[in-house]
Tab-separated table of C-alpha atoms in Angstrom:
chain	number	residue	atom	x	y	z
A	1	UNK	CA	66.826	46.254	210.878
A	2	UNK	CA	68.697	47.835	208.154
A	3	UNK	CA	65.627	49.079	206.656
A	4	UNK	CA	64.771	50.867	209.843
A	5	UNK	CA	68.374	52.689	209.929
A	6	UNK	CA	68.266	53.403	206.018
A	7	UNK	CA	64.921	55.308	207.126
A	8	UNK	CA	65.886	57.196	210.326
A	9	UNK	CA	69.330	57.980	208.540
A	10	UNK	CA	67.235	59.912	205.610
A	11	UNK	CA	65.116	61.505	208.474
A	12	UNK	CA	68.417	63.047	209.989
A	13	UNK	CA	69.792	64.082	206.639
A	14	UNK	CA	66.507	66.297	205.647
A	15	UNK	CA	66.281	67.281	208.536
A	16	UNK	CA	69.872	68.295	209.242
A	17	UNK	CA	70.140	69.513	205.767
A	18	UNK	CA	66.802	71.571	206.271
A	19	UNK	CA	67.975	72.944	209.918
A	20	UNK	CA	71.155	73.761	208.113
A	21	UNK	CA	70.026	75.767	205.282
A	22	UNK	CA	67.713	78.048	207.554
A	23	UNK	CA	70.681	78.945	210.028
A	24	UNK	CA	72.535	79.638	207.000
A	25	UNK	CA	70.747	81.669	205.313
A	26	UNK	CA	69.391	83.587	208.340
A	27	UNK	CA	73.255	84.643	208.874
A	28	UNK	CA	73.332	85.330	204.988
A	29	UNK	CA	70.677	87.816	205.121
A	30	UNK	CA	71.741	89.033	208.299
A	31	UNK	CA	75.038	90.111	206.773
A	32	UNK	CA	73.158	91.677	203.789
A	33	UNK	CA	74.370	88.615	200.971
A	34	UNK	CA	72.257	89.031	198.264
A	35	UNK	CA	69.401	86.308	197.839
A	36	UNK	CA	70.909	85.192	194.544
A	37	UNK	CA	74.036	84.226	196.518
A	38	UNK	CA	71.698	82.509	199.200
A	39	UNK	CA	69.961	80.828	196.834
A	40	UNK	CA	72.891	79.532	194.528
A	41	UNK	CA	75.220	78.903	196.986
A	42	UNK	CA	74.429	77.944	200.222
A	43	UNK	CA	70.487	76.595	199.553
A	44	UNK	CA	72.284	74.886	196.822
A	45	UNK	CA	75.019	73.678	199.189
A	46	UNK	CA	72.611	72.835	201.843
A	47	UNK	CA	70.152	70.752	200.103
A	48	UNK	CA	73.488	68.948	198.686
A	49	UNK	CA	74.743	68.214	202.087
A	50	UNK	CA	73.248	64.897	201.982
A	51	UNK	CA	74.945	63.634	198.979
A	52	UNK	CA	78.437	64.927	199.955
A	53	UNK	CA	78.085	63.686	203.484
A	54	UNK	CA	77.500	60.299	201.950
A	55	UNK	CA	79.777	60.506	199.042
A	56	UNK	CA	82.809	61.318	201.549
A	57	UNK	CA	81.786	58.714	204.033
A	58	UNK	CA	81.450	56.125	201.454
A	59	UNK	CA	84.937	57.181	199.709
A	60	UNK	CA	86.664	56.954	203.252
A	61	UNK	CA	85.202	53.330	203.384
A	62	UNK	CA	86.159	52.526	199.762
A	63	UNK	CA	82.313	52.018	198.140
A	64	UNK	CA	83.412	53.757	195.061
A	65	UNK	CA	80.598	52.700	193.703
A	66	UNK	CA	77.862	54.649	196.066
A	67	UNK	CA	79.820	57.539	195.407
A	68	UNK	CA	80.049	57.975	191.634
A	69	UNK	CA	75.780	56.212	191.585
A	70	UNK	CA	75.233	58.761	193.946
A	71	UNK	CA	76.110	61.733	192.768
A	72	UNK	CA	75.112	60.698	189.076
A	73	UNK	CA	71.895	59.201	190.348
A	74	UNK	CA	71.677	62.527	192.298
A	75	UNK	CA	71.822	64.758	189.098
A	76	UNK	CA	69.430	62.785	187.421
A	77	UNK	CA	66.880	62.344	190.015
A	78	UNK	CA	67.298	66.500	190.583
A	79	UNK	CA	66.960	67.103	186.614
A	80	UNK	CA	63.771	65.035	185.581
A	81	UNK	CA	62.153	64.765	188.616
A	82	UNK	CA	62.460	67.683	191.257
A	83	UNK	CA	62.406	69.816	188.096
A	84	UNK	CA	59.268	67.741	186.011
A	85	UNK	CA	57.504	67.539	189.837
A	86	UNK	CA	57.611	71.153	190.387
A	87	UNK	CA	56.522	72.248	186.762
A	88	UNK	CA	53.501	69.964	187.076
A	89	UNK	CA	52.900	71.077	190.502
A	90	UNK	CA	53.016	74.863	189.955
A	91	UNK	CA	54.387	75.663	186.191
A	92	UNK	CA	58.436	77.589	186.425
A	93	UNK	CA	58.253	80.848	184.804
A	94	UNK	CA	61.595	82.830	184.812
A	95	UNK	CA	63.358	85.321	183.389
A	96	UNK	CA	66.178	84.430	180.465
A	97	UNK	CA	69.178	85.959	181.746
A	98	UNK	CA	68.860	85.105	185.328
A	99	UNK	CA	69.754	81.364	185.077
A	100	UNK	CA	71.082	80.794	181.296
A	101	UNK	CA	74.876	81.122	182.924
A	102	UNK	CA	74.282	78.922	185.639
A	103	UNK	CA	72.510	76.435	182.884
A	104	UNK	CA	75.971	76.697	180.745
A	105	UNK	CA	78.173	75.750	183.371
A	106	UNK	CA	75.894	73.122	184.796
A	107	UNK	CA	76.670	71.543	181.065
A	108	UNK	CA	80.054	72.297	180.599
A	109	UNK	CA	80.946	70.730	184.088
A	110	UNK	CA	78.973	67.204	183.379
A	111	UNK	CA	80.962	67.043	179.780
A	112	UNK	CA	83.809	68.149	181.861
A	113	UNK	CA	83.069	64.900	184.050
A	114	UNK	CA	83.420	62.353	180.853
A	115	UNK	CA	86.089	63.704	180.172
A	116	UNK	CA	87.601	63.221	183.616
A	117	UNK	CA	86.238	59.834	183.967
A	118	UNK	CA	86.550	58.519	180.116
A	119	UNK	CA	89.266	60.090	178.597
A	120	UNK	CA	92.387	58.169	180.105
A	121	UNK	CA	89.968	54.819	178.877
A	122	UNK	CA	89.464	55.771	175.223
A	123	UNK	CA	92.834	57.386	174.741
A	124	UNK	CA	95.131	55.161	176.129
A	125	UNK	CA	92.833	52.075	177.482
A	126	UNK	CA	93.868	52.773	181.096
A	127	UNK	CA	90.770	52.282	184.100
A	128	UNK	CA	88.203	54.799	183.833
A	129	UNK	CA	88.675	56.332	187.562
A	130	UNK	CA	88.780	59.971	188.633
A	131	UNK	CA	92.016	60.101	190.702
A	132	UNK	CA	93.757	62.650	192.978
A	133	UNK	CA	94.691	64.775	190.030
A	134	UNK	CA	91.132	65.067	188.823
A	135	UNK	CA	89.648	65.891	192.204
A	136	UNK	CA	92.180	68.415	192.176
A	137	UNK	CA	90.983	70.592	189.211
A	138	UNK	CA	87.112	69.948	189.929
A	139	UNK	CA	87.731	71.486	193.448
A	140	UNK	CA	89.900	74.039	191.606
A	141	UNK	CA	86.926	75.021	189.454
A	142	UNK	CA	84.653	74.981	192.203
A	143	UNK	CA	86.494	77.581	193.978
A	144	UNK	CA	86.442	79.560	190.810
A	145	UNK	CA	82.214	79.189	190.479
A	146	UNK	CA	81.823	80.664	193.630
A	147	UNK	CA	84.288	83.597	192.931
A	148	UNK	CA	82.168	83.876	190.581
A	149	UNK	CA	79.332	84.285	191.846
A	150	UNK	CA	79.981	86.542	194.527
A	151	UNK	CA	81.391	88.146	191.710
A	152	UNK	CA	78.171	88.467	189.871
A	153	UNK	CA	76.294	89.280	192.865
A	154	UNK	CA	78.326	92.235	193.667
A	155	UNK	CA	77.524	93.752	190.272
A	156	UNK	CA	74.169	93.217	190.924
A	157	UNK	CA	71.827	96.670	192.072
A	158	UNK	CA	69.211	95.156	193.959
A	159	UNK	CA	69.167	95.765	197.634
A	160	UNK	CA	70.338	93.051	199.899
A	161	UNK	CA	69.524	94.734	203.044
A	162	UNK	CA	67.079	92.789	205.701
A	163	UNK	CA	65.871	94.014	208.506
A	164	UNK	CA	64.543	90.781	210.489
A	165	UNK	CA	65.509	89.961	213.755
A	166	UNK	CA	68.164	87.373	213.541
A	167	UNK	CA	70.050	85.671	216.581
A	168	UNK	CA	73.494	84.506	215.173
A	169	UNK	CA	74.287	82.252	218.538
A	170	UNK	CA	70.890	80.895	217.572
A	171	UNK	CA	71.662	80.288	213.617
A	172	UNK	CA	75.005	79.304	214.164
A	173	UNK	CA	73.792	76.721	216.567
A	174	UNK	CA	71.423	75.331	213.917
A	175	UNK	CA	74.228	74.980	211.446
A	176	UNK	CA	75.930	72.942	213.827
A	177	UNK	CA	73.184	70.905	214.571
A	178	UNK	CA	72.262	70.790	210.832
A	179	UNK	CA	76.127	69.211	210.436
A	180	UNK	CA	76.108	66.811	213.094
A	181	UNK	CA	72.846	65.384	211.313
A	182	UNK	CA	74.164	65.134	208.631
A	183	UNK	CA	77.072	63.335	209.225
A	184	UNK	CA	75.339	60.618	211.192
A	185	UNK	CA	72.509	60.343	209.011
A	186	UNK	CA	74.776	59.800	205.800
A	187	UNK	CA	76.801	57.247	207.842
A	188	UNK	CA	73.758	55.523	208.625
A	189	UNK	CA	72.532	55.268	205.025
A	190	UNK	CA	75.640	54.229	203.505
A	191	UNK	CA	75.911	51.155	206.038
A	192	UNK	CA	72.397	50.329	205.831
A	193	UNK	CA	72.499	50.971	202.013
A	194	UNK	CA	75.882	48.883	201.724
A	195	UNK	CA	73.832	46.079	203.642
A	196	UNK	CA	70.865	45.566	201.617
A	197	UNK	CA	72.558	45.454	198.729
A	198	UNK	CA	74.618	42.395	199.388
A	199	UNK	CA	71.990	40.949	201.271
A	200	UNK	CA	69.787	41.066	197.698
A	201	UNK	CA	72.940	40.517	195.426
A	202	UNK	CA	72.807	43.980	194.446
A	203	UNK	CA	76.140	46.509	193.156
A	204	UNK	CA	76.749	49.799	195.173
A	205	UNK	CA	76.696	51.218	192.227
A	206	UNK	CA	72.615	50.240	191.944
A	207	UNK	CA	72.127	51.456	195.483
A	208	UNK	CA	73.911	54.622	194.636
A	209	UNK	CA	72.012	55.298	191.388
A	210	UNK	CA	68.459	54.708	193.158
A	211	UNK	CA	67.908	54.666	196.854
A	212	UNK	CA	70.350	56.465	197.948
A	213	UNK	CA	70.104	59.275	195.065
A	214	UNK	CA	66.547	59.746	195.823
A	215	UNK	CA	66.966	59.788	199.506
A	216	UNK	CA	69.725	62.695	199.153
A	217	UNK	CA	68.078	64.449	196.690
A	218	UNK	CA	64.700	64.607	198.612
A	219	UNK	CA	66.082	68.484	200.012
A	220	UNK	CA	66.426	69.409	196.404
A	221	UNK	CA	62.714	68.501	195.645
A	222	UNK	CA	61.107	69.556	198.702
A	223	UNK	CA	63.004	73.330	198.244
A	224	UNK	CA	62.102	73.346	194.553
A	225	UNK	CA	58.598	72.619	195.178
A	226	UNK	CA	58.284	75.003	198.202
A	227	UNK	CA	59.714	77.894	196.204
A	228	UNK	CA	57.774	77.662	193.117
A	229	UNK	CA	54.351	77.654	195.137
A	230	UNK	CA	55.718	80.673	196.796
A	231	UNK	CA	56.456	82.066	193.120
A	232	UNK	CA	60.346	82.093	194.082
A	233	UNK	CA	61.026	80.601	190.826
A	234	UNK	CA	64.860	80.937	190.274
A	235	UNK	CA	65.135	79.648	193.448
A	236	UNK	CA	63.484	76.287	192.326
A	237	UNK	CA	65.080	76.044	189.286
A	238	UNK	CA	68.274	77.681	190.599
A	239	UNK	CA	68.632	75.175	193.625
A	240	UNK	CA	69.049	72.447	191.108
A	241	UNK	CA	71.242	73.823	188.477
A	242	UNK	CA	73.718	74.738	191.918
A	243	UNK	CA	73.310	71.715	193.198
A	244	UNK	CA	73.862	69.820	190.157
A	245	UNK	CA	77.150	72.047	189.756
A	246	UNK	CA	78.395	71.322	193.095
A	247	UNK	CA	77.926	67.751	193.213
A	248	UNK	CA	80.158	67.059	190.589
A	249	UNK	CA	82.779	69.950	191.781
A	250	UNK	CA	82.462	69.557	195.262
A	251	UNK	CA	81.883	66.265	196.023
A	252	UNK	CA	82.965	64.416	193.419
A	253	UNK	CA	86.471	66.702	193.644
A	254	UNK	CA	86.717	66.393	197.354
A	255	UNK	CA	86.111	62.196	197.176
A	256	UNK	CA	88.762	61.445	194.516
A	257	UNK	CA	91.472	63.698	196.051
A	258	UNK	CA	90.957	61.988	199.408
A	259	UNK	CA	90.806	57.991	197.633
A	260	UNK	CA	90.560	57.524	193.547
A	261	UNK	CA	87.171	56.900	192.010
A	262	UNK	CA	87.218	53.418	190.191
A	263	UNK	CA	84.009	54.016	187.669
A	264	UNK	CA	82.421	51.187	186.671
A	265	UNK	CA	82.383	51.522	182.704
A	266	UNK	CA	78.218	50.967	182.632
A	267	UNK	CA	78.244	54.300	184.161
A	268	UNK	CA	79.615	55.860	181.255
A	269	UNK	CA	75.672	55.246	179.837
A	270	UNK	CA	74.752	57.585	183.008
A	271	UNK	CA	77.091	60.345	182.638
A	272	UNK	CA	76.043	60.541	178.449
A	273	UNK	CA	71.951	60.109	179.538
A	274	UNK	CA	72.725	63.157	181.701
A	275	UNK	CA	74.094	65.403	179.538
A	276	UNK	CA	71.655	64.409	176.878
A	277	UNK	CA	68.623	65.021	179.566
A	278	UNK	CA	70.641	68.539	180.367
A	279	UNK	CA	70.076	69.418	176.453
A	280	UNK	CA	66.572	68.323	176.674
A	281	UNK	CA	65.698	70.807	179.534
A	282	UNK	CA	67.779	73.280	177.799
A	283	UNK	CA	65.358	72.293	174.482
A	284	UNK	CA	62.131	73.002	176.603
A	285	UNK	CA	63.901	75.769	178.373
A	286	UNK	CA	65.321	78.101	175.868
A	287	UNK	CA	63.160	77.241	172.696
A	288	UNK	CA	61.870	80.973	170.641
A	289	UNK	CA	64.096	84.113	171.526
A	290	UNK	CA	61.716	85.230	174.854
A	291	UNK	CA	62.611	87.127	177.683
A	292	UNK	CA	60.322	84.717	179.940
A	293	UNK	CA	61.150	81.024	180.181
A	294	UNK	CA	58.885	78.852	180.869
A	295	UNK	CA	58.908	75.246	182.282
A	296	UNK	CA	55.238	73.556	181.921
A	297	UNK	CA	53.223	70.757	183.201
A	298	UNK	CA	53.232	68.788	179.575
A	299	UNK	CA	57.314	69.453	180.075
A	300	UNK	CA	57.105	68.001	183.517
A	301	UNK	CA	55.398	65.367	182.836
A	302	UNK	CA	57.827	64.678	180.044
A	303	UNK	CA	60.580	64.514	182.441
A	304	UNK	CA	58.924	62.729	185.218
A	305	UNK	CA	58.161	59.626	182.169
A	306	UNK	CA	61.717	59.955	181.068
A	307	UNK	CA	62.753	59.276	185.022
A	308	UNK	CA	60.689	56.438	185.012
A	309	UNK	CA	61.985	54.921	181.685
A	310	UNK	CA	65.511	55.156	183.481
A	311	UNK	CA	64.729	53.583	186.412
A	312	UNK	CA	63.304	50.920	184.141
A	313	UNK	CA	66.208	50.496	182.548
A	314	UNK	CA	69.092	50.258	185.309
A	315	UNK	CA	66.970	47.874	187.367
A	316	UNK	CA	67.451	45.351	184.290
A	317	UNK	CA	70.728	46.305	183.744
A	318	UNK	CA	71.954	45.561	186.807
């Protein structure tokens, strides 16, 4: 039975998440935000619904353990294999300057996170954990990121202006729908999740760093993929580099201020294979001084065996 609610929990979360994002960003255009806004922020937001729906029910309930696996499984998942999918699907071609910020600060904030989690450990042997404190200054920085980016956006020249027909009661509605999904589906697959793993023996952290990172993350890939067969290219690769950002600020920050993060210290092997994985897409990314960047099927592929190797490898550690 538990396998049936893990399943129809996922179903709500895509779908809530998906419902979500269009009512969003229907409003967003509607307004005249500009689509790098929409597409960093709150497609990035939306498709990340999932984890911090999960990540915050989980933290209420105490599974620590889901909530750090998830959002690192998240990350990983979204960085070798949304990203190595989609370039073997339809190869990412972008231009430099539109997502080399985003790229920085997607690295900066996962360093930021072993510092957060680690440091207290190695300097003065205490628990690794992210407490109150820590949540504080990743929501902190969060805020910040998105000043920043409307920031950005307003600088910007291009016109924002749409002229669809949009019903706001209509969108609005769908957000709240889109919510309501949400929350019931990521209750659903924490409980369900929580279940199967002590009914095979298994850690939450496990659970968190494979079933239910791939079920949260399956927005990311589905809105990668979508965008780069539509050529909307810094929308696929954007919607990953935003989500990875907010997981960490946002729901990471929001989960430790409202009960401390306990981190097992095998996760410290995550949190170091992410940031090395983040320098290998940079490496594939920004290799020769072009003005085009370009993400291929060979460097796909490359990510997608790298996934595998992973999953490989925290199955028999655990």
């Amino acid at each position: 039975m538990s396998y049936i609610i893990l399943i129809i929990g996922f179903a709500l979360l895509i779908k809530g998440a998906d419902i979500f994002v269009e009512g969003a960003s229907n409003i967003a255009k509607k307004l005249g935000i500009p689509s790098i806004i929409v597409g960093l922020t709150i497609v990035s937001l939306g498709t990340s619904a999932p984890e911090l729906a999960v990540s915050l029910i989980a933290s209420f309930e105490g599974n620590n353990g889901i909530t750090m696996g998830n959002v690192l499984g998240s990350n990983i998942f979204n960085t070798l294999m949304v990203l190595g999918l989609t370039a073997i699907v339809m190869p990412i071609i972008i231009k430099k300057n539109t997502i080399i910020k985003d790229y920085i600060i997607n690295i900066i904030v996962t360093i930021l996170l072993l510092i957060l989690s680690f440091g207290g450990k190695l300097l003065f042997n205490r628990n690794a954990e992210l407490n109150r404190l820590s949540g504080f200054i990743l929501i902190g920085i969060c805020i910040i990121y998105i000043i920043y980016l409307i920031k950005t956006a307003k600088n910007q020249s291009e016109d924002s202006e749409d002229n669809t027909k949009v019903n706001i009661l209509v969108s609005t509605f769908k957000i709240i729908l889109g919510i309501i999904g949400i929350i019931i589906g990521g209750n659903l697959v924490v409980n369900s999740a929580s279940n199967i793993a002590y009914s095979f023996g298994l850690s939450d952290k496990l659970v968190g760093l494979t079933i239910v990172a791939m079920g949260t993350s399956l927005p990311e890939l589905v809105t990668s993929m979508i965008a780069a067969l539509k050529g909307e290219n810094d929308i696929a690769i954007g919607n990953v580099l935003g989500s990875n950002i907010f997981n960490i600020l946002l729901i990471l920050g929001v989960s430790s201020s409202i009960n401390p993060i306990i981190i097992a210290p095998s996760l410290l092997v995550d949190i170091l294979f992410l940031i090395i994985i983040s320098l290998i897409l940079g490496v594939f990314l920004f290799r020769g001084n072009k003005e085009k960047l370009r993400l291929g099927k060979i460097e796909g592929l490359t990510l997608v065996v790298l996934y595998i190797g992973y999953m490989a490898y925290i199955i028999f550690r655990n």
